[in-house]
PDB file of C-alpha atoms in Angstrom:
ATOM      1  CA  LYS A 137     160.551 -40.163  29.046  1.00  0.00           C
ATOM      2  CA  ASN A 138     157.245 -39.562  27.302  1.00  0.00           C
ATOM      3  CA  GLU A 139     154.526 -38.028  29.435  1.00  0.00           C
ATOM      4  CA  VAL A 140     151.980 -40.553  28.135  1.00  0.00           C
ATOM      5  CA  GLU A 141     153.014 -44.117  27.475  1.00  0.00           C
ATOM      6  CA  GLN A 142     150.904 -46.857  25.975  1.00  0.00           C
ATOM      7  CA  SER A 143     151.404 -50.574  25.827  1.00  0.00           C
ATOM      8  CA  PRO A 144     151.553 -52.636  23.817  1.00  0.00           C
ATOM      9  CA  GLN A 145     152.575 -50.737  20.688  1.00  0.00           C
ATOM     10  CA  ASN A 146     151.199 -53.478  18.484  1.00  0.00           C
ATOM     11  CA  LEU A 147     148.669 -56.176  19.254  1.00  0.00           C
ATOM     12  CA  THR A 148     147.352 -58.941  17.025  1.00  0.00           C
ATOM     13  CA  ALA A 149     144.581 -61.183  18.318  1.00  0.00           C
ATOM     14  CA  GLN A 150     141.967 -63.618  17.097  1.00  0.00           C
ATOM     15  CA  GLU A 151     138.325 -62.668  16.785  1.00  0.00           C
ATOM     16  CA  GLY A 152     136.520 -63.119  20.086  1.00  0.00           C
ATOM     17  CA  GLU A 153     139.525 -62.500  22.324  1.00  0.00           C
ATOM     18  CA  PHE A 154     139.432 -60.076  25.268  1.00  0.00           C
ATOM     19  CA  ILE A 155     141.708 -57.131  24.547  1.00  0.00           C
ATOM     20  CA  THR A 156     143.445 -54.853  27.040  1.00  0.00           C
ATOM     21  CA  ILE A 157     145.408 -51.722  26.141  1.00  0.00           C
ATOM     22  CA  ASN A 158     147.224 -49.843  28.888  1.00  0.00           C
ATOM     23  CA  CYS A 159     148.089 -46.183  29.354  1.00  0.00           C
ATOM     24  CA  SER A 160     150.331 -44.596  31.992  1.00  0.00           C
ATOM     25  CA  TYR A 161     150.951 -40.893  32.402  1.00  0.00           C
ATOM     26  CA  SER A 162     153.263 -38.750  34.463  1.00  0.00           C
ATOM     27  CA  VAL A 163     151.564 -35.326  34.474  1.00  0.00           C
ATOM     28  CA  GLY A 164     148.667 -33.890  36.392  1.00  0.00           C
ATOM     29  CA  ILE A 165     145.488 -34.248  34.400  1.00  0.00           C
ATOM     30  CA  SER A 166     141.877 -33.150  34.464  1.00  0.00           C
ATOM     31  CA  ALA A 167     140.659 -35.886  32.128  1.00  0.00           C
ATOM     32  CA  LEU A 168     141.836 -38.792  30.024  1.00  0.00           C
ATOM     33  CA  HIS A 169     140.584 -39.620  26.558  1.00  0.00           C
ATOM     34  CA  TRP A 170     140.583 -42.866  24.629  1.00  0.00           C
ATOM     35  CA  LEU A 171     140.350 -42.346  20.890  1.00  0.00           C
ATOM     36  CA  GLN A 172     140.175 -44.622  17.881  1.00  0.00           C
ATOM     37  CA  GLN A 173     141.885 -43.841  14.599  1.00  0.00           C
ATOM     38  CA  HIS A 174     141.110 -45.849  11.501  1.00  0.00           C
ATOM     39  CA  PRO A 175     143.370 -46.085   8.445  1.00  0.00           C
ATOM     40  CA  GLY A 176     142.898 -42.877   6.476  1.00  0.00           C
ATOM     41  CA  GLY A 177     143.155 -40.708   9.554  1.00  0.00           C
ATOM     42  CA  GLY A 178     139.635 -40.326  10.974  1.00  0.00           C
ATOM     43  CA  ILE A 179     139.724 -39.943  14.753  1.00  0.00           C
ATOM     44  CA  VAL A 180     136.757 -40.858  16.919  1.00  0.00           C
ATOM     45  CA  SER A 181     136.517 -40.122  20.608  1.00  0.00           C
ATOM     46  CA  LEU A 182     135.574 -43.285  22.512  1.00  0.00           C
ATOM     47  CA  PHE A 183     135.692 -42.222  26.140  1.00  0.00           C
ATOM     48  CA  MET A 184     136.517 -39.248  28.271  1.00  0.00           C
ATOM     49  CA  LEU A 185     136.938 -40.036  31.942  1.00  0.00           C
ATOM     50  CA  SER A 186     138.374 -38.519  35.072  1.00  0.00           C
ATOM     51  CA  SER A 187     137.601 -41.296  37.556  1.00  0.00           C
ATOM     52  CA  GLY A 188     136.257 -44.809  37.819  1.00  0.00           C
ATOM     53  CA  LYS A 189     134.956 -46.749  34.883  1.00  0.00           C
ATOM     54  CA  LYS A 190     132.855 -46.226  31.763  1.00  0.00           C
ATOM     55  CA  LYS A 191     131.259 -48.789  29.474  1.00  0.00           C
ATOM     56  CA  HIS A 192     129.915 -48.427  25.961  1.00  0.00           C
ATOM     57  CA  GLY A 193     128.865 -51.563  24.176  1.00  0.00           C
ATOM     58  CA  ARG A 194     131.825 -53.918  24.102  1.00  0.00           C
ATOM     59  CA  LEU A 195     134.254 -51.234  25.220  1.00  0.00           C
ATOM     60  CA  ILE A 196     135.210 -50.577  28.835  1.00  0.00           C
ATOM     61  CA  ALA A 197     137.583 -47.885  30.067  1.00  0.00           C
ATOM     62  CA  THR A 198     138.950 -47.582  33.581  1.00  0.00           C
ATOM     63  CA  ILE A 199     141.193 -45.050  35.261  1.00  0.00           C
ATOM     64  CA  ASN A 200     143.134 -45.088  38.527  1.00  0.00           C
ATOM     65  CA  ILE A 201     144.067 -41.508  39.349  1.00  0.00           C
ATOM     66  CA  GLN A 202     146.357 -42.450  42.239  1.00  0.00           C
ATOM     67  CA  GLU A 203     148.377 -44.823  40.066  1.00  0.00           C
ATOM     68  CA  LYS A 204     148.138 -42.558  36.973  1.00  0.00           C
ATOM     69  CA  HIS A 205     147.025 -45.472  34.869  1.00  0.00           C
ATOM     70  CA  SER A 206     144.134 -46.249  32.547  1.00  0.00           C
ATOM     71  CA  SER A 207     143.073 -49.311  30.619  1.00  0.00           C
ATOM     72  CA  LEU A 208     140.848 -49.827  27.601  1.00  0.00           C
ATOM     73  CA  HIS A 209     139.220 -53.233  27.282  1.00  0.00           C
ATOM     74  CA  ILE A 210     137.425 -54.711  24.300  1.00  0.00           C
ATOM     75  CA  THR A 211     135.256 -57.763  24.924  1.00  0.00           C
ATOM     76  CA  ALA A 212     134.380 -60.261  22.175  1.00  0.00           C
ATOM     77  CA  SER A 213     136.741 -58.518  19.741  1.00  0.00           C
ATOM     78  CA  HIS A 214     135.800 -58.318  16.079  1.00  0.00           C
ATOM     79  CA  PRO A 215     137.829 -57.565  12.925  1.00  0.00           C
ATOM     80  CA  ARG A 216     136.070 -54.205  12.638  1.00  0.00           C
ATOM     81  CA  ASP A 217     137.752 -53.248  15.927  1.00  0.00           C
ATOM     82  CA  SER A 218     141.069 -53.179  14.041  1.00  0.00           C
ATOM     83  CA  ALA A 219     142.413 -49.640  14.371  1.00  0.00           C
ATOM     84  CA  VAL A 220     144.921 -47.548  16.286  1.00  0.00           C
ATOM     85  CA  TYR A 221     143.796 -46.787  19.820  1.00  0.00           C
ATOM     86  CA  ILE A 222     145.198 -43.622  21.331  1.00  0.00           C
ATOM     87  CA  CYS A 223     145.305 -42.503  24.938  1.00  0.00           C
ATOM     88  CA  ALA A 224     145.451 -38.737  25.435  1.00  0.00           C
ATOM     89  CA  VAL A 225     145.473 -36.799  28.690  1.00  0.00           C
ATOM     90  CA  ARG A 226     144.173 -33.297  29.214  1.00  0.00           C
ATOM     91  CA  SER A 227     146.594 -31.052  31.051  1.00  0.00           C
ATOM     92  CA  ASN A 228     145.218 -27.513  31.187  1.00  0.00           C
ATOM     93  CA  TYR A 229     143.670 -27.234  27.730  1.00  0.00           C
ATOM     94  CA  GLN A 230     146.285 -29.240  25.911  1.00  0.00           C
ATOM     95  CA  LEU A 231     145.822 -32.845  24.946  1.00  0.00           C
ATOM     96  CA  ILE A 232     149.033 -34.822  25.377  1.00  0.00           C
ATOM     97  CA  TRP A 233     148.925 -37.901  23.210  1.00  0.00           C
ATOM     98  CA  GLY A 234     150.337 -41.363  23.577  1.00  0.00           C
ATOM     99  CA  ALA A 235     151.933 -42.989  20.564  1.00  0.00           C
ATOM    100  CA  GLY A 236     148.978 -45.300  20.031  1.00  0.00           C
ATOM    101  CA  THR A 237     148.410 -49.040  20.002  1.00  0.00           C
ATOM    102  CA  LYS A 238     147.884 -50.680  16.624  1.00  0.00           C
ATOM    103  CA  LEU A 239     145.304 -53.429  17.063  1.00  0.00           C
ATOM    104  CA  ILE A 240     144.647 -56.090  14.443  1.00  0.00           C
ATOM    105  CA  ILE A 241     141.847 -58.581  14.992  1.00  0.00           C
ATOM    106  CA  LYS A 242     142.037 -61.604  12.715  1.00  0.00           C
ATOM    107  CA  PRO A 243     138.867 -63.459  11.732  1.00  0.00           C
TER     108      PRO A 243
ATOM    109  CA  GLY B 296     127.425 -29.483   8.674  1.00  0.00           C
ATOM    110  CA  ALA B 297     127.174 -32.079  11.370  1.00  0.00           C
ATOM    111  CA  GLY B 298     130.878 -32.406  12.081  1.00  0.00           C
ATOM    112  CA  VAL B 299     134.251 -30.741  11.755  1.00  0.00           C
ATOM    113  CA  SER B 300     135.352 -30.353   8.146  1.00  0.00           C
ATOM    114  CA  GLN B 301     138.778 -29.600   6.756  1.00  0.00           C
ATOM    115  CA  SER B 302     139.995 -28.619   3.332  1.00  0.00           C
ATOM    116  CA  PRO B 303     141.770 -29.551   1.268  1.00  0.00           C
ATOM    117  CA  ARG B 304     141.868 -33.223   2.214  1.00  0.00           C
ATOM    118  CA  TYR B 305     145.147 -33.651   0.371  1.00  0.00           C
ATOM    119  CA  LYS B 306     147.784 -31.112  -0.590  1.00  0.00           C
ATOM    120  CA  VAL B 307     151.019 -31.615  -2.478  1.00  0.00           C
ATOM    121  CA  ALA B 308     153.383 -28.661  -2.306  1.00  0.00           C
ATOM    122  CA  LYS B 309     156.816 -27.958  -3.682  1.00  0.00           C
ATOM    123  CA  ARG B 310     159.439 -27.094  -1.093  1.00  0.00           C
ATOM    124  CA  GLY B 311     159.355 -23.364  -0.483  1.00  0.00           C
ATOM    125  CA  GLN B 312     155.701 -22.949  -1.416  1.00  0.00           C
ATOM    126  CA  ASP B 313     153.207 -21.406   1.024  1.00  0.00           C
ATOM    127  CA  VAL B 314     150.114 -23.442   1.946  1.00  0.00           C
ATOM    128  CA  ALA B 315     146.848 -22.645   3.754  1.00  0.00           C
ATOM    129  CA  LEU B 316     144.774 -25.297   5.486  1.00  0.00           C
ATOM    130  CA  ARG B 317     141.183 -24.608   6.462  1.00  0.00           C
ATOM    131  CA  CYS B 318     139.118 -25.904   9.363  1.00  0.00           C
ATOM    132  CA  ASP B 319     135.365 -25.479   9.748  1.00  0.00           C
ATOM    133  CA  PRO B 320     134.473 -26.414  13.330  1.00  0.00           C
ATOM    134  CA  ILE B 321     131.091 -27.532  14.556  1.00  0.00           C
ATOM    135  CA  SER B 322     128.825 -24.495  14.628  1.00  0.00           C
ATOM    136  CA  GLY B 323     128.865 -22.778  18.000  1.00  0.00           C
ATOM    137  CA  HIS B 324     131.936 -24.556  19.311  1.00  0.00           C
ATOM    138  CA  VAL B 325     134.081 -22.200  21.339  1.00  0.00           C
ATOM    139  CA  SER B 326     137.362 -24.071  21.304  1.00  0.00           C
ATOM    140  CA  LEU B 327     139.421 -25.011  18.272  1.00  0.00           C
ATOM    141  CA  PHE B 328     142.638 -27.010  18.246  1.00  0.00           C
ATOM    142  CA  TRP B 329     145.228 -27.784  15.571  1.00  0.00           C
ATOM    143  CA  TYR B 330     147.420 -30.893  15.728  1.00  0.00           C
ATOM    144  CA  GLN B 331     150.205 -32.215  13.522  1.00  0.00           C
ATOM    145  CA  GLN B 332     150.520 -35.966  13.043  1.00  0.00           C
ATOM    146  CA  ALA B 333     153.645 -37.258  11.355  1.00  0.00           C
ATOM    147  CA  LEU B 334     153.568 -40.699   9.764  1.00  0.00           C
ATOM    148  CA  GLY B 335     153.533 -43.399  12.425  1.00  0.00           C
ATOM    149  CA  GLN B 336     153.400 -40.886  15.275  1.00  0.00           C
ATOM    150  CA  GLY B 337     150.720 -39.645  17.607  1.00  0.00           C
ATOM    151  CA  PRO B 338     149.259 -36.177  17.025  1.00  0.00           C
ATOM    152  CA  GLU B 339     151.264 -33.265  18.437  1.00  0.00           C
ATOM    153  CA  PHE B 340     149.523 -30.161  19.737  1.00  0.00           C
ATOM    154  CA  LEU B 341     150.122 -27.032  17.656  1.00  0.00           C
ATOM    155  CA  THR B 342     147.786 -24.289  18.821  1.00  0.00           C
ATOM    156  CA  TYR B 343     144.495 -23.538  20.592  1.00  0.00           C
ATOM    157  CA  PHE B 344     141.812 -20.887  20.084  1.00  0.00           C
ATOM    158  CA  GLN B 345     139.026 -19.881  22.387  1.00  0.00           C
ATOM    159  CA  ASN B 346     136.666 -18.005  20.079  1.00  0.00           C
ATOM    160  CA  GLU B 347     138.945 -15.667  18.127  1.00  0.00           C
ATOM    161  CA  ALA B 348     141.657 -15.544  20.766  1.00  0.00           C
ATOM    162  CA  GLN B 349     144.738 -17.669  20.249  1.00  0.00           C
ATOM    163  CA  LEU B 350     145.427 -18.682  23.835  1.00  0.00           C
ATOM    164  CA  ASP B 351     148.283 -21.070  23.204  1.00  0.00           C
ATOM    165  CA  LYS B 352     150.613 -21.345  20.239  1.00  0.00           C
ATOM    166  CA  SER B 353     153.426 -23.070  22.035  1.00  0.00           C
ATOM    167  CA  GLY B 354     153.250 -26.125  19.790  1.00  0.00           C
ATOM    168  CA  LEU B 355     153.880 -24.301  16.525  1.00  0.00           C
ATOM    169  CA  PRO B 356     157.249 -25.693  15.392  1.00  0.00           C
ATOM    170  CA  SER B 357     158.638 -22.513  13.855  1.00  0.00           C
ATOM    171  CA  ASP B 358     157.746 -18.982  12.863  1.00  0.00           C
ATOM    172  CA  ARG B 359     156.834 -20.333   9.425  1.00  0.00           C
ATOM    173  CA  PHE B 360     153.619 -21.627  11.016  1.00  0.00           C
ATOM    174  CA  PHE B 361     150.784 -19.197  11.600  1.00  0.00           C
ATOM    175  CA  ALA B 362     147.171 -19.799  12.589  1.00  0.00           C
ATOM    176  CA  GLU B 363     144.203 -17.489  12.769  1.00  0.00           C
ATOM    177  CA  ARG B 364     140.524 -17.589  13.615  1.00  0.00           C
ATOM    178  CA  PRO B 365     139.459 -13.980  13.020  1.00  0.00           C
ATOM    179  CA  GLU B 366     135.706 -14.340  13.593  1.00  0.00           C
ATOM    180  CA  GLY B 367     135.801 -17.143  16.116  1.00  0.00           C
ATOM    181  CA  SER B 368     134.565 -19.841  13.750  1.00  0.00           C
ATOM    182  CA  VAL B 369     136.588 -20.908  10.697  1.00  0.00           C
ATOM    183  CA  SER B 370     140.320 -21.249  11.274  1.00  0.00           C
ATOM    184  CA  THR B 371     143.226 -21.260   8.850  1.00  0.00           C
ATOM    185  CA  LEU B 372     146.644 -22.772   9.462  1.00  0.00           C
ATOM    186  CA  LYS B 373     149.243 -21.263   7.181  1.00  0.00           C
ATOM    187  CA  ILE B 374     152.678 -22.676   6.560  1.00  0.00           C
ATOM    188  CA  GLN B 375     155.168 -20.444   4.793  1.00  0.00           C
ATOM    189  CA  ARG B 376     158.158 -21.679   2.805  1.00  0.00           C
ATOM    190  CA  THR B 377     157.223 -25.307   3.339  1.00  0.00           C
ATOM    191  CA  GLN B 378     159.948 -27.828   4.090  1.00  0.00           C
ATOM    192  CA  GLN B 379     159.920 -31.587   3.635  1.00  0.00           C
ATOM    193  CA  GLU B 380     159.702 -32.094   7.387  1.00  0.00           C
ATOM    194  CA  ASP B 381     156.337 -30.296   7.318  1.00  0.00           C
ATOM    195  CA  SER B 382     154.832 -33.333   5.563  1.00  0.00           C
ATOM    196  CA  ALA B 383     152.190 -34.679   7.943  1.00  0.00           C
ATOM    197  CA  VAL B 384     148.483 -34.912   8.553  1.00  0.00           C
ATOM    198  CA  TYR B 385     147.131 -31.717  10.078  1.00  0.00           C
ATOM    199  CA  LEU B 386     144.150 -32.369  12.306  1.00  0.00           C
ATOM    200  CA  CYS B 387     141.646 -29.832  13.528  1.00  0.00           C
ATOM    201  CA  ALA B 388     139.318 -30.416  16.475  1.00  0.00           C
ATOM    202  CA  SER B 389     136.624 -28.351  18.138  1.00  0.00           C
ATOM    203  CA  SER B 390     134.833 -28.541  21.449  1.00  0.00           C
ATOM    204  CA  ALA B 391     131.781 -26.828  22.864  1.00  0.00           C
ATOM    205  CA  ALA B 392     133.201 -25.161  25.945  1.00  0.00           C
ATOM    206  CA  GLY B 393     136.304 -23.196  26.857  1.00  0.00           C
ATOM    207  CA  GLN B 394     138.357 -25.326  29.194  1.00  0.00           C
ATOM    208  CA  GLY B 395     137.686 -28.438  31.198  1.00  0.00           C
ATOM    209  CA  GLU B 396     136.676 -31.928  30.335  1.00  0.00           C
ATOM    210  CA  GLU B 397     134.682 -31.435  27.172  1.00  0.00           C
ATOM    211  CA  THR B 398     134.997 -33.893  24.298  1.00  0.00           C
ATOM    212  CA  GLN B 399     136.946 -32.801  21.248  1.00  0.00           C
ATOM    213  CA  TYR B 400     135.480 -33.598  17.854  1.00  0.00           C
ATOM    214  CA  PHE B 401     138.006 -34.202  15.112  1.00  0.00           C
ATOM    215  CA  GLY B 402     137.985 -33.388  11.452  1.00  0.00           C
ATOM    216  CA  PRO B 403     139.251 -35.825   8.813  1.00  0.00           C
ATOM    217  CA  GLY B 404     142.576 -34.040   8.541  1.00  0.00           C
ATOM    218  CA  THR B 405     144.554 -32.524   5.702  1.00  0.00           C
ATOM    219  CA  ARG B 406     147.368 -34.716   4.431  1.00  0.00           C
ATOM    220  CA  LEU B 407     150.242 -32.453   3.360  1.00  0.00           C
ATOM    221  CA  LEU B 408     153.103 -33.775   1.285  1.00  0.00           C
ATOM    222  CA  VAL B 409     156.021 -31.460   0.602  1.00  0.00           C
ATOM    223  CA  LEU B 410     158.280 -32.549  -2.239  1.00  0.00           C
TER     224      LEU B 410
END
């Protein structure tokens, strides 16, 4: 069993839809990261959180430490949001990565 | 520069050839990480430096892989006698502090193809 699991693996939605990507983990962590990777490989850190909820523009990330679960939400999705979204947890100084969720937003 | 840079961006090597991949972290960043990302997979941790000290190399897949950061800034990942399974994107990241919850900043990666 992978230590970090994301769902869904692939998600296609229409522009404007509310998007939710889920992440569950099985190890003790000090922080959880949500990252965005565009075609071509560039990785951008979206959020780093250890409790509660963070919001940045149309993106919202939540974490429930007791349930070892995090969600990334995108409101009013747009085609430019199309990318792979990766959940990674920090355990000691290692980042343990999920397999990613490939999101396609159709106009 | 403003961000993490890596060179070369692309490398094609013949099987058995040695390669060296360079990472220039953000100036002043203490921590430096190397990751390997195979096609369609998430990045896998390779090794971690705090300044010039290599604190964790547990992710290096074999003794053909070697990383160094002799002056605590630029790092080089060397792969000896490359094999086809080494083909991947090699990502470098740096962060400001030693351990804890600091954000990692990623470079664009080096795409290695071993023929």
